[in-house]
Amino acid sequence: MRLLRKLGERIRAFMYGRYGFDELSTVLSVSALILAAVSAFFPPLAILALLPLIWSIFRTYSRNIAKRRAELDAYLKYLGKVKRHISLRRDMWRDRKTHVYFKCPVCKSYLRVPKGKGEITVTCPVCRSKTDRKT
Ligand SMILES: [Zn+2]
């Protein structure tokens, strides 16, 4: 027990001031694992599998916490964009028989209007601009 406690203290002392593991590190490690598994069938991918693994290890032991946080923020921002895009496409497919989706020409946000209403004037809820649209 004393040896385990001592080992724990040494690891804690080593990790002091270092960034540690986060969501991006997990994604990098999992992608390295997937690439390593695929490389069993296609050996040149083994070198490619090392890159996310090395990046993940580097991030975990890095002392530049601000930079690692910025990387995580950029990753989460990108992930949010991808999730919103998938959600929008899913809604567009779900409503394909009852609604029409189009982009506001001014602010580029997506608008949803009922189908089959003829020529209508749509007011964007974001920028309040009016657009004539055939539905
Ligand atoms: Zn708008």
mmCIF file of C-alpha atoms and ligand atoms in Angstrom:
data_model
loop_
_atom_site.group_PDB
_atom_site.id
_atom_site.type_symbol
_atom_site.label_atom_id
_atom_site.label_comp_id
_atom_site.label_asym_id
_atom_site.label_seq_id
_atom_site.Cartn_x
_atom_site.Cartn_y
_atom_site.Cartn_z
ATOM 1 C CA MET A 1 0.000 0.000 0.000
ATOM 2 C CA ARG A 2 2.798 2.361 0.848
ATOM 3 C CA LEU A 3 4.423 1.719 -2.520
ATOM 4 C CA LEU A 4 1.112 2.432 -4.331
ATOM 5 C CA ARG A 5 0.641 5.660 -2.385
ATOM 6 C CA LYS A 6 4.172 6.733 -3.209
ATOM 7 C CA LEU A 7 3.609 5.923 -6.898
ATOM 8 C CA GLY A 8 0.369 7.948 -6.839
ATOM 9 C CA GLU A 9 2.186 10.908 -5.315
ATOM 10 C CA ARG A 10 4.927 10.732 -7.944
ATOM 11 C CA ILE A 11 2.363 10.615 -10.781
ATOM 12 C CA ARG A 12 0.482 13.553 -9.234
ATOM 13 C CA ALA A 13 3.712 15.524 -8.931
ATOM 14 C CA PHE A 14 4.586 14.707 -12.563
ATOM 15 C CA MET A 15 1.158 15.789 -13.835
ATOM 16 C CA TYR A 16 1.146 19.015 -11.796
ATOM 17 C CA GLY A 17 0.793 21.995 -14.164
ATOM 18 C CA ARG A 18 0.120 19.770 -17.147
ATOM 19 C CA TYR A 19 -3.033 19.908 -19.246
ATOM 20 C CA GLY A 20 -4.333 16.339 -18.874
ATOM 21 C CA PHE A 21 -6.956 14.454 -20.863
ATOM 22 C CA ASP A 22 -10.039 16.031 -22.420
ATOM 23 C CA GLU A 23 -12.759 15.344 -25.026
ATOM 24 C CA LEU A 24 -10.456 16.131 -27.966
ATOM 25 C CA SER A 25 -7.787 13.784 -26.580
ATOM 26 C CA THR A 26 -10.433 11.050 -26.359
ATOM 27 C CA VAL A 27 -11.483 11.595 -29.986
ATOM 28 C CA LEU A 28 -7.827 11.554 -31.088
ATOM 29 C CA SER A 29 -7.106 8.345 -29.159
ATOM 30 C CA VAL A 30 -10.214 6.598 -30.503
ATOM 31 C CA SER A 31 -9.399 7.625 -34.084
ATOM 32 C CA ALA A 32 -5.837 6.317 -33.583
ATOM 33 C CA LEU A 33 -7.325 3.023 -32.388
ATOM 34 C CA ILE A 34 -9.695 2.808 -35.376
ATOM 35 C CA LEU A 35 -6.864 3.616 -37.798
ATOM 36 C CA ALA A 36 -4.685 0.978 -36.104
ATOM 37 C CA ALA A 37 -7.470 -1.600 -36.494
ATOM 38 C CA VAL A 38 -7.966 -0.692 -40.164
ATOM 39 C CA SER A 39 -4.195 -0.857 -40.713
ATOM 40 C CA ALA A 40 -4.420 -4.628 -40.041
ATOM 41 C CA PHE A 41 -5.996 -4.838 -43.506
ATOM 42 C CA PHE A 42 -4.045 -1.954 -45.036
ATOM 43 C CA PRO A 43 -0.572 -1.723 -43.369
ATOM 44 C CA PRO A 44 0.461 1.753 -44.668
ATOM 45 C CA LEU A 45 -2.254 3.243 -42.407
ATOM 46 C CA ALA A 46 -0.235 2.208 -39.321
ATOM 47 C CA ILE A 47 1.967 5.305 -39.653
ATOM 48 C CA LEU A 48 -1.144 7.464 -40.079
ATOM 49 C CA ALA A 49 -2.571 5.970 -36.865
ATOM 50 C CA LEU A 50 0.457 7.250 -34.953
ATOM 51 C CA LEU A 51 -0.276 10.910 -35.710
ATOM 52 C CA PRO A 52 -3.491 11.304 -33.653
ATOM 53 C CA LEU A 53 -1.944 9.161 -30.898
ATOM 54 C CA ILE A 54 1.182 11.354 -30.683
ATOM 55 C CA TRP A 55 -0.985 14.502 -30.775
ATOM 56 C CA SER A 56 -3.162 13.138 -27.969
ATOM 57 C CA ILE A 57 -0.138 12.273 -25.802
ATOM 58 C CA PHE A 58 1.442 15.659 -26.511
ATOM 59 C CA ARG A 59 -1.772 17.450 -25.478
ATOM 60 C CA THR A 60 -2.094 15.413 -22.276
ATOM 61 C CA TYR A 61 1.432 16.245 -21.021
ATOM 62 C CA SER A 62 1.580 19.803 -22.370
ATOM 63 C CA ARG A 63 2.162 22.661 -19.908
ATOM 64 C CA ASN A 64 0.710 25.270 -22.292
ATOM 65 C CA ILE A 65 -2.820 25.017 -20.881
ATOM 66 C CA ALA A 66 -4.164 28.145 -22.633
ATOM 67 C CA LYS A 67 -3.226 26.813 -26.050
ATOM 68 C CA ARG A 68 -4.708 23.347 -25.323
ATOM 69 C CA ARG A 69 -7.947 25.023 -24.150
ATOM 70 C CA ALA A 70 -8.055 27.054 -27.380
ATOM 71 C CA GLU A 71 -7.680 23.806 -29.366
ATOM 72 C CA LEU A 72 -10.515 22.251 -27.381
ATOM 73 C CA ASP A 73 -12.711 25.331 -27.946
ATOM 74 C CA ALA A 74 -12.024 25.239 -31.701
ATOM 75 C CA TYR A 75 -12.863 21.529 -31.761
ATOM 76 C CA LEU A 76 -16.113 22.026 -29.792
ATOM 77 C CA LYS A 77 -17.100 24.949 -32.031
ATOM 78 C CA TYR A 78 -16.560 22.801 -35.137
ATOM 79 C CA LEU A 79 -18.437 19.885 -33.560
ATOM 80 C CA GLY A 80 -21.363 22.214 -32.789
ATOM 81 C CA LYS A 81 -21.484 23.326 -36.424
ATOM 82 C CA VAL A 82 -21.524 19.712 -37.631
ATOM 83 C CA LYS A 83 -24.263 18.776 -35.132
ATOM 84 C CA ARG A 84 -26.425 21.772 -36.168
ATOM 85 C CA HIS A 85 -25.966 20.898 -39.849
ATOM 86 C CA ILE A 86 -26.990 17.259 -39.265
ATOM 87 C CA SER A 87 -29.971 18.361 -37.167
ATOM 88 C CA LEU A 88 -31.107 20.804 -39.888
ATOM 89 C CA ARG A 89 -30.793 18.148 -42.631
ATOM 90 C CA ARG A 90 -32.784 15.700 -40.482
ATOM 91 C CA ASP A 91 -35.540 18.310 -39.932
ATOM 92 C CA MET A 92 -35.590 19.148 -43.670
ATOM 93 C CA TRP A 93 -36.071 15.465 -44.470
ATOM 94 C CA ARG A 94 -38.746 15.027 -41.781
ATOM 95 C CA ASP A 95 -40.733 18.086 -43.017
ATOM 96 C CA ARG A 96 -40.142 17.551 -46.738
ATOM 97 C CA LYS A 97 -43.871 17.048 -47.503
ATOM 98 C CA THR A 98 -45.244 19.913 -45.393
ATOM 99 C CA HIS A 99 -42.597 22.681 -45.349
ATOM 100 C CA VAL A 100 -40.066 24.453 -47.549
ATOM 101 C CA TYR A 101 -36.662 25.500 -46.157
ATOM 102 C CA PHE A 102 -34.637 28.328 -47.620
ATOM 103 C CA LYS A 103 -31.881 30.716 -46.603
ATOM 104 C CA CYS A 104 -32.587 34.326 -45.714
ATOM 105 C CA PRO A 105 -30.887 36.399 -48.456
ATOM 106 C CA VAL A 106 -29.677 38.954 -45.878
ATOM 107 C CA CYS A 107 -28.461 37.042 -42.796
ATOM 108 C CA LYS A 108 -28.180 33.507 -44.321
ATOM 109 C CA SER A 109 -30.163 31.864 -41.518
ATOM 110 C CA TYR A 110 -32.529 29.043 -42.481
ATOM 111 C CA LEU A 111 -36.251 29.772 -42.662
ATOM 112 C CA ARG A 112 -39.063 27.236 -42.707
ATOM 113 C CA VAL A 113 -42.402 28.028 -44.343
ATOM 114 C CA PRO A 114 -45.450 25.836 -45.037
ATOM 115 C CA LYS A 115 -45.667 24.257 -48.491
ATOM 116 C CA GLY A 116 -48.400 25.008 -51.059
ATOM 117 C CA LYS A 117 -49.375 28.522 -49.921
ATOM 118 C CA GLY A 118 -48.487 30.183 -53.239
ATOM 119 C CA GLU A 119 -46.544 33.475 -53.333
ATOM 120 C CA ILE A 120 -45.982 34.677 -49.753
ATOM 121 C CA THR A 121 -43.944 37.383 -48.057
ATOM 122 C CA VAL A 122 -41.698 35.909 -45.382
ATOM 123 C CA THR A 123 -40.287 38.025 -42.546
ATOM 124 C CA CYS A 124 -36.986 36.675 -41.211
ATOM 125 C CA PRO A 125 -37.248 36.281 -37.410
ATOM 126 C CA VAL A 126 -33.517 37.029 -37.041
ATOM 127 C CA CYS A 127 -32.957 40.194 -39.133
ATOM 128 C CA ARG A 128 -36.620 41.244 -39.805
ATOM 129 C CA SER A 129 -35.990 41.499 -43.592
ATOM 130 C CA LYS A 130 -38.901 40.627 -45.905
ATOM 131 C CA THR A 131 -38.583 38.193 -48.824
ATOM 132 C CA ASP A 132 -41.173 37.143 -51.411
ATOM 133 C CA ARG A 133 -41.192 33.408 -51.838
ATOM 134 C CA LYS A 134 -43.218 30.872 -53.840
ATOM 135 C CA THR A 135 -44.073 27.795 -51.767
HETATM 136 ZN ZN ZN B 1 -32.466 37.126 -42.001
#
